[in-house]
Short mmCIF file of C-alpha atoms and ligand atoms in Angstrom, two decimals:
data_model
loop_
_atom_site.label_atom_id
_atom_site.label_comp_id
_atom_site.label_asym_id
_atom_site.label_seq_id
_atom_site.Cartn_x
_atom_site.Cartn_y
_atom_site.Cartn_z
CA MET A 1 -11.04 -6.93 -12.13
CA ASP A 2 -9.48 -9.16 -9.48
CA VAL A 3 -9.60 -12.96 -9.62
CA LYS A 4 -12.72 -13.27 -7.44
CA GLU A 5 -14.65 -10.61 -9.37
CA ARG A 6 -13.74 -12.38 -12.59
CA ILE A 7 -14.90 -15.71 -11.13
CA ILE A 8 -18.27 -14.25 -10.17
CA ALA A 9 -18.74 -12.63 -13.58
CA GLU A 10 -17.88 -15.90 -15.35
CA LEU A 11 -20.14 -17.97 -13.08
CA VAL A 12 -23.04 -15.63 -13.88
CA ALA A 13 -22.34 -15.72 -17.62
CA ALA A 14 -22.15 -19.51 -17.66
CA ARG A 15 -25.47 -19.79 -15.85
CA ASP A 16 -27.17 -17.37 -18.25
CA ARG A 17 -25.98 -19.60 -21.06
CA SER A 18 -27.16 -22.83 -19.40
CA PHE A 19 -30.61 -21.40 -18.67
CA GLY A 20 -30.79 -20.04 -22.21
CA LEU A 21 -30.31 -23.56 -23.56
CA THR A 22 -32.97 -25.02 -21.27
CA VAL A 23 -35.58 -22.26 -21.37
CA GLU A 24 -38.91 -22.88 -19.74
CA ALA A 25 -40.58 -22.84 -23.14
CA LEU A 26 -38.89 -26.21 -23.63
CA GLU A 27 -40.48 -27.72 -20.51
CA ASP A 28 -41.41 -31.43 -20.62
CA PRO A 29 -40.88 -33.40 -22.71
CA GLU A 30 -38.17 -31.42 -24.56
CA LEU A 31 -36.04 -31.30 -21.43
CA THR A 32 -36.81 -34.69 -19.94
CA SER A 33 -36.86 -36.97 -22.98
CA GLN A 34 -33.85 -38.45 -24.68
CA VAL A 35 -33.31 -37.58 -28.34
CA SER A 36 -30.45 -40.07 -28.78
CA PRO A 37 -28.85 -42.76 -26.63
CA LEU A 38 -25.61 -40.81 -27.14
CA MET A 39 -26.92 -37.86 -25.16
CA SER A 40 -28.43 -37.16 -21.75
CA PRO A 41 -31.86 -35.63 -21.34
CA LEU A 42 -31.17 -31.88 -21.12
CA VAL A 43 -32.50 -31.80 -17.58
CA TRP A 44 -29.78 -34.27 -16.53
CA ASP A 45 -27.05 -31.94 -17.84
CA LEU A 46 -28.69 -29.02 -16.03
CA ALA A 47 -28.80 -30.62 -12.58
CA HIS A 48 -25.41 -32.34 -13.12
CA ILE A 49 -23.86 -28.88 -13.65
CA GLY A 50 -25.16 -27.84 -10.22
CA ASN A 51 -24.21 -31.09 -8.51
CA TYR A 52 -20.64 -30.84 -9.82
CA GLU A 53 -20.52 -27.26 -8.55
CA GLU A 54 -21.89 -28.36 -5.17
CA GLN A 55 -19.23 -31.06 -4.83
CA TRP A 56 -16.25 -28.94 -5.90
CA LEU A 57 -17.05 -25.36 -4.89
CA LEU A 58 -19.29 -25.81 -1.87
CA ARG A 59 -18.14 -29.01 -0.19
CA ALA A 60 -14.48 -29.20 -1.32
CA ALA A 61 -13.37 -25.56 -1.73
CA ALA A 62 -15.55 -23.87 0.93
CA GLY A 63 -15.91 -26.82 3.32
CA ALA A 64 -19.64 -26.09 3.49
CA ALA A 65 -22.46 -28.51 4.26
CA ALA A 66 -24.02 -30.54 1.46
CA VAL A 67 -27.23 -29.35 -0.19
CA ARG A 68 -28.37 -32.65 -1.72
CA GLU A 69 -25.90 -35.45 -1.01
CA ASP A 70 -28.69 -37.90 -1.80
CA ILE A 71 -28.58 -37.09 -5.52
CA ASP A 72 -24.82 -37.41 -6.07
CA ASP A 73 -25.29 -40.90 -7.47
CA ILE A 74 -27.93 -39.92 -10.05
CA TYR A 75 -25.71 -37.19 -11.46
CA ASP A 76 -22.49 -39.19 -11.42
CA ALA A 77 -21.53 -39.65 -15.07
CA PHE A 78 -19.58 -42.81 -14.25
CA GLU A 79 -22.33 -44.54 -12.33
CA HIS A 80 -24.83 -44.09 -15.13
CA PRO A 81 -24.00 -44.09 -18.86
CA ARG A 82 -25.97 -41.65 -20.99
CA ALA A 83 -28.32 -44.29 -22.38
CA GLU A 84 -29.49 -45.07 -18.84
CA ARG A 85 -30.10 -41.53 -17.64
CA PRO A 86 -33.72 -41.01 -18.74
CA SER A 87 -34.82 -43.90 -16.51
CA LEU A 88 -33.29 -42.38 -13.36
CA PRO A 89 -35.44 -40.56 -10.80
CA LEU A 90 -34.22 -37.17 -12.08
CA LEU A 91 -35.20 -33.83 -10.61
CA THR A 92 -37.87 -32.15 -12.73
CA PRO A 93 -36.88 -29.09 -14.76
CA ALA A 94 -38.33 -26.77 -12.10
CA GLU A 95 -36.62 -28.69 -9.27
CA SER A 96 -33.34 -28.67 -11.21
CA ARG A 97 -33.45 -24.91 -11.68
CA ALA A 98 -34.23 -24.36 -8.00
CA TYR A 99 -31.48 -26.77 -6.90
CA ILE A 100 -28.71 -25.31 -9.02
CA THR A 101 -29.75 -21.79 -8.02
CA THR A 102 -29.53 -22.70 -4.31
CA VAL A 103 -26.07 -24.16 -4.87
CA ARG A 104 -24.98 -21.09 -6.81
CA ASP A 105 -26.23 -18.64 -4.15
CA ARG A 106 -24.27 -20.51 -1.47
CA VAL A 107 -21.15 -20.61 -3.64
CA ILE A 108 -21.24 -16.84 -4.16
CA ASP A 109 -21.82 -16.28 -0.42
CA SER A 110 -18.89 -18.54 0.47
CA LEU A 111 -16.47 -17.14 -2.07
CA GLU A 112 -15.62 -14.11 0.06
CA LYS A 113 -14.15 -16.34 2.80
CA VAL A 114 -12.39 -18.92 0.61
CA PRO A 115 -8.69 -18.07 0.20
CA LEU A 116 -7.54 -18.57 -3.37
CA ALA A 117 -4.56 -20.55 -2.18
CA GLY A 118 -3.50 -24.16 -1.85
CA ALA A 119 -3.63 -26.91 -4.45
CA LEU A 120 -7.34 -26.76 -5.19
CA ALA A 121 -8.20 -23.06 -5.12
CA GLY A 122 -4.78 -21.52 -5.78
CA ASP A 123 -5.03 -18.96 -8.62
CA GLY A 124 -8.74 -19.82 -8.70
CA PHE A 125 -8.12 -23.25 -10.29
CA VAL A 126 -11.14 -25.18 -8.97
CA TYR A 127 -13.48 -22.27 -9.80
CA HIS A 128 -12.06 -22.13 -13.31
CA MET A 129 -12.57 -25.89 -13.60
CA VAL A 130 -16.23 -25.62 -12.59
CA ILE A 131 -16.89 -22.65 -14.89
CA GLN A 132 -15.40 -24.50 -17.87
CA HIS A 133 -17.29 -27.66 -16.88
CA GLU A 134 -20.59 -25.77 -17.12
CA HIS A 135 -19.67 -24.42 -20.55
CA GLN A 136 -18.61 -27.87 -21.75
CA HIS A 137 -22.03 -29.21 -20.81
CA ASP A 138 -23.60 -26.23 -22.60
CA GLU A 139 -21.80 -27.32 -25.76
CA THR A 140 -23.06 -30.86 -25.14
CA MET A 141 -26.59 -29.46 -24.80
CA LEU A 142 -26.18 -27.74 -28.17
CA ALA A 143 -25.25 -31.11 -29.69
CA THR A 144 -28.45 -32.49 -28.17
CA HIS A 145 -30.44 -29.64 -29.70
CA GLN A 146 -28.82 -30.40 -33.06
CA LEU A 147 -29.93 -34.04 -32.84
CA ARG A 148 -33.54 -33.14 -32.10
CA LYS A 149 -35.83 -33.47 -35.11
CA GLY A 150 -38.71 -31.05 -35.57
CA ALA A 151 -37.60 -28.84 -32.69
CA PRO A 152 -38.21 -25.11 -32.76
CA ALA A 153 -35.21 -23.59 -34.53
CA LEU A 154 -32.56 -21.90 -32.43
CA LEU A 155 -32.15 -18.43 -33.88
CA ASP A 156 -28.89 -17.12 -35.30
CA PRO A 157 -27.82 -14.09 -33.30
CA PRO A 158 -28.04 -10.93 -35.45
CA GLY A 159 -25.05 -9.00 -36.71
CA SER A 160 -22.64 -11.84 -36.33
CA GLU A 161 -21.09 -11.96 -39.80
CA PRO A 162 -17.35 -12.46 -39.37
CA GLY A 163 -14.61 -10.40 -41.00
CA ARG A 164 -13.16 -12.06 -44.08
CA ALA A 165 -10.10 -11.68 -46.21
CA ALA A 166 -8.99 -13.41 -49.37
CA PRO A 167 -7.59 -16.80 -48.42
CA GLY A 168 -3.80 -16.92 -48.47
CA PRO A 169 -1.82 -19.95 -49.62
CA ASP A 170 -3.52 -23.34 -49.16
CA GLU A 171 -0.79 -24.63 -46.90
CA VAL A 172 2.31 -23.43 -45.06
CA LEU A 173 5.58 -25.07 -44.12
CA ILE A 174 6.16 -25.36 -40.39
CA PRO A 175 9.92 -25.73 -40.09
CA GLY A 176 11.23 -28.47 -37.81
CA GLY A 177 12.34 -27.85 -34.26
CA PRO A 178 11.18 -28.02 -30.66
CA PHE A 179 8.19 -26.19 -29.21
CA LEU A 180 6.51 -26.05 -25.80
CA MET A 181 3.54 -28.40 -25.75
CA GLY A 182 0.90 -28.01 -23.03
CA THR A 183 1.38 -25.63 -20.12
CA SER A 184 2.59 -25.59 -16.53
CA ASP A 185 1.37 -22.16 -15.54
CA ASP A 186 -2.04 -21.44 -17.11
CA PRO A 187 -4.48 -21.12 -14.17
CA TRP A 188 -7.31 -22.27 -16.47
CA ALA A 189 -5.59 -25.44 -17.71
CA TYR A 190 -6.89 -28.90 -16.82
CA ASP A 191 -4.58 -31.67 -15.58
CA ASN A 192 -4.34 -33.25 -19.05
CA GLU A 193 -2.70 -30.08 -20.46
CA ARG A 194 0.10 -30.30 -17.89
CA PRO A 195 3.01 -30.24 -17.54
CA GLY A 196 4.41 -28.08 -20.32
CA HIS A 197 7.17 -30.01 -22.09
CA LEU A 198 9.38 -29.60 -25.14
CA VAL A 199 8.49 -31.66 -28.21
CA ASP A 200 10.69 -31.74 -31.29
CA VAL A 201 8.42 -31.63 -34.34
CA PRO A 202 9.98 -32.40 -37.73
CA SER A 203 9.14 -30.06 -40.66
CA PHE A 204 5.69 -30.54 -42.13
CA HIS A 205 3.08 -28.73 -44.20
CA LEU A 206 -0.28 -27.76 -42.70
CA ASP A 207 -3.44 -26.48 -44.39
CA THR A 208 -4.10 -22.81 -43.59
CA ALA A 209 -7.83 -23.55 -43.27
CA PRO A 210 -10.04 -26.47 -42.28
CA VAL A 211 -11.36 -28.74 -45.06
CA GLY A 212 -14.49 -27.14 -46.50
CA ASN A 213 -17.83 -28.58 -47.55
CA ALA A 214 -17.00 -28.16 -51.27
CA ALA A 215 -13.82 -30.21 -50.96
CA TYR A 216 -15.61 -32.80 -48.86
CA ALA A 217 -18.47 -33.02 -51.39
CA ALA A 218 -15.84 -33.68 -54.09
CA PHE A 219 -14.61 -36.65 -52.04
CA ILE A 220 -18.18 -37.99 -51.93
CA GLU A 221 -18.66 -37.32 -55.68
CA ALA A 222 -15.44 -39.20 -56.42
CA GLY A 223 -16.85 -42.29 -54.73
CA GLY A 224 -14.71 -41.88 -51.64
CA TYR A 225 -17.18 -43.69 -49.42
CA ASP A 226 -17.15 -46.75 -51.68
CA ASP A 227 -13.42 -47.31 -52.00
CA PRO A 228 -11.79 -49.25 -49.15
CA ARG A 229 -8.36 -48.03 -50.26
CA TRP A 230 -8.94 -44.74 -48.46
CA TRP A 231 -10.22 -46.17 -45.21
CA HIS A 232 -8.60 -47.40 -42.03
CA PRO A 233 -9.71 -51.06 -41.61
CA LYS A 234 -11.85 -50.11 -38.62
CA GLY A 235 -13.13 -47.10 -40.57
CA TRP A 236 -14.21 -49.36 -43.42
CA GLU A 237 -16.01 -51.53 -40.88
CA TRP A 238 -17.76 -48.42 -39.52
CA ARG A 239 -18.61 -47.22 -43.02
CA SER A 240 -20.03 -50.63 -44.00
CA SER A 241 -22.05 -51.29 -40.86
CA SER A 242 -23.36 -47.72 -40.46
CA GLY A 243 -24.25 -47.25 -44.13
CA ARG A 244 -23.17 -43.61 -43.85
CA SER A 245 -22.17 -41.90 -47.09
CA ALA A 246 -22.13 -38.18 -46.17
CA PRO A 247 -21.51 -36.00 -43.09
CA GLY A 248 -24.07 -36.03 -40.31
CA PHE A 249 -27.31 -34.13 -41.06
CA TRP A 250 -26.63 -33.94 -44.83
CA TYR A 251 -29.10 -35.24 -47.38
CA ARG A 252 -29.64 -34.96 -51.13
CA GLU A 253 -32.53 -33.02 -52.62
CA GLY A 254 -32.58 -32.99 -56.39
CA GLY A 255 -28.99 -32.39 -57.34
CA GLN A 256 -28.26 -30.43 -54.19
CA TRP A 257 -26.79 -31.15 -50.77
CA MET A 258 -29.05 -29.95 -47.98
CA ARG A 259 -28.46 -30.00 -44.23
CA ARG A 260 -30.52 -29.87 -41.09
CA ARG A 261 -29.07 -27.40 -38.60
CA LEU A 262 -30.60 -26.69 -35.20
CA GLY A 263 -34.18 -27.08 -36.34
CA ARG A 264 -33.99 -25.63 -39.84
CA VAL A 265 -33.17 -26.96 -43.26
CA GLU A 266 -30.82 -25.14 -45.63
CA PRO A 267 -28.55 -25.80 -48.60
CA VAL A 268 -25.11 -26.89 -47.43
CA PRO A 269 -22.93 -23.74 -47.61
CA MET A 270 -20.04 -24.89 -49.73
CA ASP A 271 -17.60 -22.34 -48.27
CA GLU A 272 -17.94 -23.46 -44.64
CA PRO A 273 -15.67 -25.95 -42.86
CA VAL A 274 -17.22 -29.41 -42.91
CA GLN A 275 -18.61 -30.54 -39.54
CA HIS A 276 -20.24 -33.66 -38.12
CA VAL A 277 -17.66 -36.02 -39.59
CA CYS A 278 -16.12 -38.77 -37.51
CA TRP A 279 -12.39 -39.48 -37.25
CA TYR A 280 -12.66 -42.32 -39.75
CA GLU A 281 -14.21 -40.01 -42.34
CA ALA A 282 -11.55 -37.36 -41.74
CA ASP A 283 -8.83 -39.99 -42.03
CA ALA A 284 -10.31 -41.38 -45.28
CA TYR A 285 -10.67 -37.95 -46.85
CA ALA A 286 -7.05 -37.12 -46.03
CA ARG A 287 -5.78 -40.35 -47.60
CA TRP A 288 -7.90 -39.76 -50.71
CA ALA A 289 -6.41 -36.26 -50.97
CA GLY A 290 -2.88 -37.68 -50.71
CA ARG A 291 -2.46 -36.16 -47.30
CA ARG A 292 -2.88 -37.08 -43.61
CA LEU A 293 -4.26 -35.71 -40.37
CA PRO A 294 -1.82 -33.67 -38.27
CA THR A 295 -0.61 -35.06 -34.98
CA GLU A 296 -1.70 -33.20 -31.88
CA ALA A 297 1.84 -31.86 -31.44
CA GLU A 298 1.93 -30.58 -35.04
CA TRP A 299 -1.43 -28.88 -34.59
CA GLU A 300 -0.49 -27.24 -31.30
CA LYS A 301 2.88 -26.07 -32.58
CA ALA A 302 1.25 -24.45 -35.62
CA ALA A 303 -1.32 -22.83 -33.33
CA SER A 304 0.86 -21.52 -30.55
CA TRP A 305 4.58 -21.37 -31.26
CA ASP A 306 6.13 -18.01 -32.09
CA PRO A 307 9.32 -18.97 -33.92
CA ALA A 308 10.71 -15.41 -34.01
CA ALA A 309 10.35 -14.96 -30.26
CA GLY A 310 11.13 -18.61 -29.44
CA ARG A 311 8.15 -18.86 -27.09
CA LYS A 312 4.62 -20.12 -26.85
CA ARG A 313 1.70 -17.74 -27.28
CA ARG A 314 -1.35 -18.33 -25.11
CA LEU A 315 -3.55 -17.96 -28.21
CA PRO A 316 -2.65 -18.23 -31.90
CA TRP A 317 -2.67 -14.44 -32.42
CA GLY A 318 -0.99 -13.44 -29.15
CA ASP A 319 -1.34 -13.72 -25.42
CA SER A 320 -4.75 -12.14 -24.95
CA GLY A 321 -7.88 -10.93 -26.70
CA SER A 322 -10.24 -13.83 -27.21
CA ALA A 323 -13.00 -14.30 -29.76
CA GLY A 324 -14.21 -11.02 -31.28
CA ASP A 325 -12.65 -10.79 -34.69
CA HIS A 326 -10.08 -13.42 -33.82
CA ALA A 327 -12.27 -16.49 -33.70
CA ASN A 328 -15.79 -17.88 -33.89
CA LEU A 329 -16.42 -19.21 -30.37
CA GLY A 330 -19.02 -19.10 -27.64
CA GLN A 331 -22.17 -19.66 -29.67
CA ARG A 332 -21.95 -16.14 -31.08
CA ARG A 333 -22.71 -17.73 -34.42
CA LEU A 334 -24.54 -21.07 -34.53
CA ARG A 335 -22.36 -22.39 -37.35
CA PRO A 336 -18.74 -22.41 -38.46
CA SER A 337 -17.49 -19.24 -40.19
CA PRO A 338 -16.71 -19.46 -43.93
CA LEU A 339 -13.19 -20.39 -44.98
CA GLY A 340 -10.96 -17.32 -45.01
CA SER A 341 -12.76 -15.73 -42.06
CA HIS A 342 -11.07 -14.25 -39.00
CA PRO A 343 -7.76 -13.29 -40.64
CA ASP A 344 -6.89 -11.55 -37.35
CA GLY A 345 -6.90 -14.94 -35.71
CA ALA A 346 -4.01 -16.33 -37.75
CA SER A 347 -1.13 -17.94 -35.87
CA ALA A 348 2.50 -16.86 -36.18
CA TYR A 349 2.83 -19.27 -39.11
CA GLY A 350 -0.19 -17.78 -40.92
CA VAL A 351 -2.56 -20.65 -40.16
CA ARG A 352 -6.20 -19.54 -39.79
CA GLN A 353 -9.31 -20.71 -38.00
CA LEU A 354 -7.44 -22.97 -35.62
CA ILE A 355 -9.49 -21.82 -32.66
CA GLY A 356 -13.28 -21.96 -32.95
CA ASP A 357 -15.47 -22.94 -35.94
CA VAL A 358 -15.01 -26.73 -35.69
CA TRP A 359 -13.11 -29.07 -33.39
CA GLU A 360 -10.28 -30.56 -35.43
CA TRP A 361 -9.55 -34.26 -35.32
CA THR A 362 -5.86 -35.10 -34.94
CA SER A 363 -4.15 -38.43 -35.59
CA SER A 364 -3.14 -38.69 -31.91
CA ASP A 365 -4.51 -40.98 -29.23
CA PHE A 366 -5.46 -39.44 -25.87
CA THR A 367 -2.74 -40.12 -23.29
CA GLY A 368 -1.00 -38.25 -20.47
CA TYR A 369 2.02 -36.04 -21.01
CA PRO A 370 5.35 -37.06 -19.48
CA GLY A 371 5.08 -36.22 -15.77
CA PHE A 372 1.25 -36.17 -15.84
CA ARG A 373 -0.41 -36.07 -12.44
CA SER A 374 -4.13 -36.57 -12.13
CA PHE A 375 -5.73 -33.50 -10.53
CA PRO A 376 -8.10 -33.03 -8.83
CA TYR A 377 -9.76 -36.34 -9.77
CA LYS A 378 -8.96 -39.29 -12.01
CA GLU A 379 -12.28 -39.32 -13.83
CA TYR A 380 -11.74 -36.02 -15.61
CA SER A 381 -8.85 -37.28 -17.78
CA GLU A 382 -6.86 -40.22 -16.55
CA VAL A 383 -9.47 -42.95 -16.84
CA PHE A 384 -9.74 -42.18 -20.56
CA PHE A 385 -6.00 -42.51 -21.27
CA GLY A 386 -5.20 -45.47 -23.49
CA GLY A 387 -8.85 -45.97 -24.46
CA ASP A 388 -10.32 -45.80 -27.96
CA TYR A 389 -10.14 -42.00 -28.12
CA LYS A 390 -8.66 -39.51 -30.58
CA VAL A 391 -7.66 -36.00 -29.58
CA LEU A 392 -9.57 -33.00 -30.98
CA LYS A 393 -8.16 -29.48 -30.81
CA GLY A 394 -9.19 -25.85 -31.08
CA GLY A 395 -12.82 -25.79 -30.01
CA SER A 396 -15.89 -25.17 -32.16
CA TRP A 397 -18.35 -22.31 -32.64
CA ALA A 398 -20.13 -23.78 -29.58
CA THR A 399 -17.05 -23.82 -27.32
CA HIS A 400 -16.72 -21.01 -24.79
CA PRO A 401 -13.69 -18.72 -25.28
CA LEU A 402 -12.46 -19.72 -21.80
CA SER A 403 -11.64 -23.17 -23.21
CA GLY A 404 -10.60 -21.97 -26.68
CA ARG A 405 -6.85 -22.25 -26.18
CA PRO A 406 -4.24 -24.25 -28.11
CA SER A 407 -3.31 -26.39 -25.11
CA PHE A 408 -6.92 -27.50 -24.46
CA ARG A 409 -7.51 -31.18 -25.24
CA ASN A 410 -10.83 -32.74 -26.17
CA TRP A 411 -11.26 -36.42 -26.98
CA ASP A 412 -13.87 -38.76 -28.36
CA HIS A 413 -14.31 -42.16 -29.95
CA PRO A 414 -13.29 -42.22 -33.64
CA ILE A 415 -16.85 -43.14 -34.69
CA ARG A 416 -18.53 -40.14 -33.04
CA ARG A 417 -19.95 -37.34 -35.17
CA GLN A 418 -22.66 -35.65 -33.14
CA ILE A 419 -19.97 -33.28 -31.84
CA PHE A 420 -19.10 -30.14 -33.84
CA ALA A 421 -16.01 -31.67 -35.38
CA GLY A 422 -14.18 -31.24 -38.67
CA PHE A 423 -10.49 -31.39 -39.57
CA ARG A 424 -7.63 -30.01 -41.63
CA CYS A 425 -4.91 -31.91 -43.45
CA ALA A 426 -1.13 -32.05 -43.21
CA ARG A 427 1.66 -33.68 -45.17
CA ASP A 428 5.28 -34.55 -44.57
CA ALA A 429 7.80 -31.98 -45.76
C1 AVJ B 1 -13.80 -33.32 -22.38
C2 AVJ B 1 -15.87 -33.10 -23.56
C3 AVJ B 1 -14.81 -35.25 -23.35
O1 AVJ B 1 -18.12 -34.23 -21.99
O2 AVJ B 1 -17.22 -36.13 -21.46
C4 AVJ B 1 -17.86 -32.99 -18.78
C5 AVJ B 1 -16.01 -33.00 -20.54
N1 AVJ B 1 -16.01 -33.94 -18.19
N2 AVJ B 1 -18.00 -33.45 -17.54
C6 AVJ B 1 -17.16 -34.91 -21.61
C7 AVJ B 1 -16.62 -33.30 -19.20
C8 AVJ B 1 -16.89 -34.04 -17.17
C9 AVJ B 1 -15.81 -34.24 -21.37
N3 AVJ B 1 -15.08 -33.97 -22.66
FE1 FE B 2 -19.76 -33.32 -16.37
#
């Protein structure tokens, strides 16, 4: 498959996914109402996907005429914070579907004549950016579905049980030394992953699996939420003012932990990675356990460096072959895989489940790498540098495989827990 055929196939797959998450059965008010001030109405995400595609693939890459310049403002994420979006004169669900389909048809027609050359379209960059953008909003839409109470349950796809093997050691030593962080030559990488640069990482120990629900429940049982010794001062403030005392969507029934997951209620599976914890909770757990969160550099080195070959792998297990038995990505399962799953996805150091399952909080703030250049626009990454954001790595079960790479960087405020985020622990060697 050449680059353009691949682009078309990925555009089609992304759109199938977006329409699947906004099916007509969900018509008003499921699509137009706001389930939380943290999220957009689903119909905003849907038309925003098409407007972004219009701006980058039609107007910028193909130099074509605008379809709906008049709605750029409504779908500009910086003009209107999420809380404000339901009060905008949004396109209806039917209008949104028609609009994004018109844009898509014109993009496909124009692709034949657009040379994949130059800064924007060279190696297909801007197309890859738009494809990943759609999938990122699809993950956001799944977080919106998760927040909705009393919604029809999303169904687990059949036959999706992952391969498992007995867990290995709890942690491994990652010997000190330099590794290549980020990338300069991945045609799918965003500006914030560039340029690739050497970082010397001192020896440390890293957990071979994310922290599981059983371990996290032990932290709760031990009174972890009531002891300020474990909490960052701002975390203690968050804990006190929010009144939270368990991960998002957990509640007690009798002696048992239950959870609400995408419209159904079930006992918390104790062998799954914990998700819906904020950075402050992850940080407190780690301190209670006598450990700490890994830095972003530690995490990425453990996920991508091949010490025998002295080079970076594109994925933990090698340079190609995404998802499948290697990782739980792309909404194939609607939950993290149990601890010990996907042994074929282990990194060179024997660390498992780095990609997929849950986003992993790191101790690092979101900033640009040395030599960072904003491209193609400041609002993707640069405007967030130096803000109150922590870096998350590895993607979740809801992240598309196209973004499930060790160099990919996600970020959010340390109080956020509607995203599919968990963590693993590290300690100094
Ligand atoms: C990288 C997930 C933080 O959702 O705000 C979507 C991705 N950027 N549209 C976000 C994004 C522009 C971004 N995150
Ligand atoms: Fe966006």
